Short mmCIF file of C-alpha atoms in Angstrom, two decimals:
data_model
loop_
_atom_site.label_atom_id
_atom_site.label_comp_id
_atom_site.label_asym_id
_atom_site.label_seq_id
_atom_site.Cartn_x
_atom_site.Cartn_y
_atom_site.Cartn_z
CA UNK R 21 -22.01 -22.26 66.30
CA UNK R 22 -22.04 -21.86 62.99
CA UNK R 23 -18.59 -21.22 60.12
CA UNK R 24 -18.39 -18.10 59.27
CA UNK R 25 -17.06 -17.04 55.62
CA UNK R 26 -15.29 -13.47 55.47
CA UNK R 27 -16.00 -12.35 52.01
CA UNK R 28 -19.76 -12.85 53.03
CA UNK R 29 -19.48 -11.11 56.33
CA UNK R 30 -17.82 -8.28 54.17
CA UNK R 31 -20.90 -7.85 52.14
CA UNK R 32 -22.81 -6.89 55.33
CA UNK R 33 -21.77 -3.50 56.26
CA UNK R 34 -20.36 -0.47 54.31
CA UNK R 35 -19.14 1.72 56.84
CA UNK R 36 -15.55 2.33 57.69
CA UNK R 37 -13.69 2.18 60.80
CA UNK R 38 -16.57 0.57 62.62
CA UNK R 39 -15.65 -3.22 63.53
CA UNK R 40 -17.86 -6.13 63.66
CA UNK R 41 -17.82 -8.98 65.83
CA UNK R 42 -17.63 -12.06 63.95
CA UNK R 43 -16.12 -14.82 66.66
CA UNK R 44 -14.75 -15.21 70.06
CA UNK R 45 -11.95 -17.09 71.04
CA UNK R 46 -11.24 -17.39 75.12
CA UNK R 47 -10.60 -14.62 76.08
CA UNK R 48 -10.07 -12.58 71.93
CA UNK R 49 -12.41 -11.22 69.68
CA UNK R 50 -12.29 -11.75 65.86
CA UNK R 51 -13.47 -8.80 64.17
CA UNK R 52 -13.83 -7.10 60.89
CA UNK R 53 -13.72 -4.00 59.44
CA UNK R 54 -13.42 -1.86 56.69
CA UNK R 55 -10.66 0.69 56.53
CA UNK R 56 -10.30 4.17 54.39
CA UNK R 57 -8.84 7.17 54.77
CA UNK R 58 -6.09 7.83 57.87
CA UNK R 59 -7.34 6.80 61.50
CA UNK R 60 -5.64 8.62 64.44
CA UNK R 61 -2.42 7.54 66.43
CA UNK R 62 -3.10 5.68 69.67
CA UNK R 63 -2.01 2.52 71.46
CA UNK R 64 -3.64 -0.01 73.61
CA UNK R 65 -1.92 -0.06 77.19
CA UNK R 66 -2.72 -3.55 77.20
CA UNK R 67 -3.59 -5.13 74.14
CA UNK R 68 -1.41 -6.73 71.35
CA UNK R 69 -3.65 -6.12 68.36
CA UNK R 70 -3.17 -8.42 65.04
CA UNK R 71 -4.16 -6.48 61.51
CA UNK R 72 -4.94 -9.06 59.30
CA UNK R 73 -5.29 -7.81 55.38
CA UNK R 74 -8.12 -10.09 53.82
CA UNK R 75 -8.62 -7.45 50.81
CA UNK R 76 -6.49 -4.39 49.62
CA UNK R 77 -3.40 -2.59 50.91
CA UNK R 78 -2.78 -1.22 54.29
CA UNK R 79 -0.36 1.23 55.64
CA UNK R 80 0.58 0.67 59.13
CA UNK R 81 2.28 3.36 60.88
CA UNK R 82 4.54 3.38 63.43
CA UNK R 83 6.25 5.99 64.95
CA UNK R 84 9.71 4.09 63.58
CA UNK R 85 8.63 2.70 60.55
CA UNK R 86 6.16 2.23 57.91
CA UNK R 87 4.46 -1.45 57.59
CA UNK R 88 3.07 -2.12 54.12
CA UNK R 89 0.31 -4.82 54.56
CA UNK R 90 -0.83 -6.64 51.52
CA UNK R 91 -3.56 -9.45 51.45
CA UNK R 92 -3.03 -11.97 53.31
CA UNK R 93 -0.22 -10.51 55.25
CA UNK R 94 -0.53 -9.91 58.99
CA UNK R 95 1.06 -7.78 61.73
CA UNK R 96 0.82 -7.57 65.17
CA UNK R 97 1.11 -4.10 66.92
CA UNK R 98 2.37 -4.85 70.17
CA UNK R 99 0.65 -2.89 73.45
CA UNK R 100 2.04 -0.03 74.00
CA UNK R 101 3.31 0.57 70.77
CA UNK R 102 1.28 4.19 69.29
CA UNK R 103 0.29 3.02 65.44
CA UNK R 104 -1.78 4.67 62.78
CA UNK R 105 -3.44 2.83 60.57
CA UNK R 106 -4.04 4.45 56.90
CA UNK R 107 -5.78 3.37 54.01
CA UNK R 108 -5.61 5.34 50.18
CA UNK R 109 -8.02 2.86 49.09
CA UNK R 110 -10.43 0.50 50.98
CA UNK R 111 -8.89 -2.18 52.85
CA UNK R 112 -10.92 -5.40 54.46
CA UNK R 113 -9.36 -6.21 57.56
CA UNK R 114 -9.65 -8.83 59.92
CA UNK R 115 -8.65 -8.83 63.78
CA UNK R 116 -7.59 -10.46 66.96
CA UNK R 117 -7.85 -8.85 69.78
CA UNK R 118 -8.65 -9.04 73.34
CA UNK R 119 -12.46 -8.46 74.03
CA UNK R 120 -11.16 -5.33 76.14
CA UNK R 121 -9.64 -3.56 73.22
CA UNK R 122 -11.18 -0.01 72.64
CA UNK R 123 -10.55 1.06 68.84
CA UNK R 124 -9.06 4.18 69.84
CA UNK R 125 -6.83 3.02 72.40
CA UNK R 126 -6.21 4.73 75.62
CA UNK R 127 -8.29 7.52 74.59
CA UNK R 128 -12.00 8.37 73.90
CA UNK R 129 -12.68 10.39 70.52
CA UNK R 130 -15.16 11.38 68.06
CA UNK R 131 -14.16 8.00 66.22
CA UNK R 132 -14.31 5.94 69.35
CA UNK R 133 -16.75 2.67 68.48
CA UNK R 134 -18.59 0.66 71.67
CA UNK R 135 -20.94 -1.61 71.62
CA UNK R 136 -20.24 -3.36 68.34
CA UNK R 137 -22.36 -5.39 66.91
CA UNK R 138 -21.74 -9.33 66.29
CA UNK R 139 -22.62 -10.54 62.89
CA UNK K 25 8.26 -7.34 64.99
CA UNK K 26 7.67 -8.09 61.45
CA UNK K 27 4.91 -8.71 59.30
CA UNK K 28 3.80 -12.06 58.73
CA UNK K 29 2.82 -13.39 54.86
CA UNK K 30 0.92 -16.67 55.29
CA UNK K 31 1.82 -18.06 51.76
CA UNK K 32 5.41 -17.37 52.51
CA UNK K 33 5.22 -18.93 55.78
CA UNK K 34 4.03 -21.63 54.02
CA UNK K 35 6.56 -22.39 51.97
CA UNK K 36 8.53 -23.37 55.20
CA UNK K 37 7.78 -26.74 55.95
CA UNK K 38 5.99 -29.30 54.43
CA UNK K 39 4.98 -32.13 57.20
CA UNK K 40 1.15 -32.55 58.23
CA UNK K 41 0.27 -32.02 61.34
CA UNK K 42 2.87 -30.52 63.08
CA UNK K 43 1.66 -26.49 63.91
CA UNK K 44 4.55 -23.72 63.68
CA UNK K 45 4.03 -20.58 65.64
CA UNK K 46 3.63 -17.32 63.67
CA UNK K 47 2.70 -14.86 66.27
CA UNK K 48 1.53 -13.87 69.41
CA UNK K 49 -1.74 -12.06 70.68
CA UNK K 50 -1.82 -11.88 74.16
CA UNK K 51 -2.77 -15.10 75.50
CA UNK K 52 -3.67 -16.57 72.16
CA UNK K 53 -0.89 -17.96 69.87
CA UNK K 54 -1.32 -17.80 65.91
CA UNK K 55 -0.24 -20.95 64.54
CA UNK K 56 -0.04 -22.48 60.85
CA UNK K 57 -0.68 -26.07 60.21
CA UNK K 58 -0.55 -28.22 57.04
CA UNK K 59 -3.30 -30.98 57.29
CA UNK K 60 -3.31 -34.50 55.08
CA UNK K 61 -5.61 -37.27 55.98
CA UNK K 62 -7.50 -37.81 59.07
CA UNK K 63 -6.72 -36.56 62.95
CA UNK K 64 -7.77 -38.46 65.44
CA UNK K 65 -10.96 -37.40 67.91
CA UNK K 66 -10.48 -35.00 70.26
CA UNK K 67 -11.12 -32.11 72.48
CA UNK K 68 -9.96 -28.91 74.51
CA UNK K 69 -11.09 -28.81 78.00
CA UNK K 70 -10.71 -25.02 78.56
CA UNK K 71 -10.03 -23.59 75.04
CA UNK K 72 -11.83 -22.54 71.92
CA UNK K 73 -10.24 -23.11 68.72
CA UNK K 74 -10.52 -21.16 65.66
CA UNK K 75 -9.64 -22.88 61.73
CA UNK K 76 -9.09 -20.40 59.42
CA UNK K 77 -8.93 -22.22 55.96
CA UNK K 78 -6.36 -20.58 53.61
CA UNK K 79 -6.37 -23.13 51.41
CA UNK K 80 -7.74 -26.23 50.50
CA UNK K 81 -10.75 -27.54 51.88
CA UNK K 82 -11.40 -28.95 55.45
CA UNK K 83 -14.04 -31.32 57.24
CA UNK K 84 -14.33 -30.45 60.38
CA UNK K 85 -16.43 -33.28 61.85
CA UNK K 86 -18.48 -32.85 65.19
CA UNK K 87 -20.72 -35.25 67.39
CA UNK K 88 -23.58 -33.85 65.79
CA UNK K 89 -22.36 -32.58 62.57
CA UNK K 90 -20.04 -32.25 59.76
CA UNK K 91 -18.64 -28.71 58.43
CA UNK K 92 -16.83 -28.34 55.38
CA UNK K 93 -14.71 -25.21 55.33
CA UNK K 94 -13.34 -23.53 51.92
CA UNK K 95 -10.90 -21.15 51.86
CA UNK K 96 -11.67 -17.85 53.42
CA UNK K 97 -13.89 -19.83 55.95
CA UNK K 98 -13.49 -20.10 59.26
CA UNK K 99 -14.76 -22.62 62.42
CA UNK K 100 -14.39 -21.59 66.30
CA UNK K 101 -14.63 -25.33 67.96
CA UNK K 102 -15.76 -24.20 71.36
CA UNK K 103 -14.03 -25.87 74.67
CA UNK K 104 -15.56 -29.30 75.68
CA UNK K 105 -16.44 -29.68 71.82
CA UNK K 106 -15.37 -33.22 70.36
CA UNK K 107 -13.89 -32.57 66.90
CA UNK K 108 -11.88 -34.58 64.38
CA UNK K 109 -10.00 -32.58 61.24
CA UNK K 110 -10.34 -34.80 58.10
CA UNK K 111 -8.64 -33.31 54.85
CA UNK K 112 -9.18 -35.52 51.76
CA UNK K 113 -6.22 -33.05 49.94
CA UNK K 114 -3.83 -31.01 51.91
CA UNK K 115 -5.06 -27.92 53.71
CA UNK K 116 -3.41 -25.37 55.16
CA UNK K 117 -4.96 -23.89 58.05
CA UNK K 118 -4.48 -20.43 60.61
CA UNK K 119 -5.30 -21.49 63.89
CA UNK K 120 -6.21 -18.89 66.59
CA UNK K 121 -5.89 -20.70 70.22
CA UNK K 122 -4.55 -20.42 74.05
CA UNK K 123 -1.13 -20.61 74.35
CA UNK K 124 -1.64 -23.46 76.68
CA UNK K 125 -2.92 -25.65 73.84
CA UNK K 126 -2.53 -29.10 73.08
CA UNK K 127 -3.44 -30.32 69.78
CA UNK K 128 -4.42 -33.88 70.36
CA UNK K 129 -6.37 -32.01 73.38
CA UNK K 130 -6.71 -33.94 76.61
CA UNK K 131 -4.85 -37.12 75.69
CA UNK K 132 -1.50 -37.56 74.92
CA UNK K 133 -1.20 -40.10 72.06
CA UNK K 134 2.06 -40.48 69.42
CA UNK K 135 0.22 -37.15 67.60
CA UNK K 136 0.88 -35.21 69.91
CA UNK K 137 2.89 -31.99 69.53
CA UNK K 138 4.84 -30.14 72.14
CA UNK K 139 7.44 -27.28 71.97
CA UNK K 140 6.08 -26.10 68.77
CA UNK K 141 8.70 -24.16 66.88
CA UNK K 142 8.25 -20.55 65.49
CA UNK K 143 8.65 -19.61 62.25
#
């Protein structure tokens, strides 16, 4: 039970698209990652997923519009809705999610992450 | 469905206190509060309760110990933990929580806060 500071978390891990555990709230996960380059489409059947920008500039897609995220600017993809996140330059993310949220969505790929690791 | 920008949020009200709703994740409701002074003791029977310090600087105080958050820090007050919010200057605060929670906790006293609005 200790606080947690983001910018420190941050400093722990260099890969990309490969979320961290970092706190658990009831039933939701807080988690961080770092994004580049373009992810895939997918959606979570069940899941509302929040992308919150802690550092840099995300593009969220949708299959209706574009979402520019700046920091400290959130969005919440709703479940059900396919979204694909891209990043031209590294973006620090932080998210809320249920603990059942698979990174990929409904569908197991190469880029699929289990088992993450708390920090 | 639109993206969220704390600081702009922010902007929106200015009494202490008194949490607005700024999104929804699943069960858990994102909420923005600005604090001044002290709360009162309290705690959640069945939910955990995430500060997330945008700005400012909080004491969170427990039983057993006091935690001083800064921005970019953040505190998950586990159910059945006694806590009591003390902010010398105003903070503003992200809370991550159960919709079904209260935020004087198990009592109702005149600091209570139902039918939170959404910003």
């Amino acid at each position: 039970m200790d606080k947690v500071n983001v910018t420190e978390k941050f400093k722990l891990f260099n890969e990309h698209w490969s979320p961290k555990i970092v706190g658990e709230v009831n039933d939701a996960h807080i988690k961080l990652a770092k994004l580049k380059g373009e992810f895939e489409w997918h959606y979570h059947e069940k899941e509302d997923e929040m992308f919150f920008v802690i550092k840099g500039r995300l593009l969220l897609r949708l299959r209706d519009k574009d979402i520019w995220l700046e920091e400290g600017e959130f969005f919440i993809v709703p479940r059900g809705v396919e979204h694909l996140p891209i990043a031209k330059e590294e973006v620090h993310v932080l998210f809320v999610e249920p603990k059942t949220t698979l990174n990929t969505g409904t569908e197991i790929t190469e880029r699929t992450v289990t088992d993450l690791p708390t920090l």
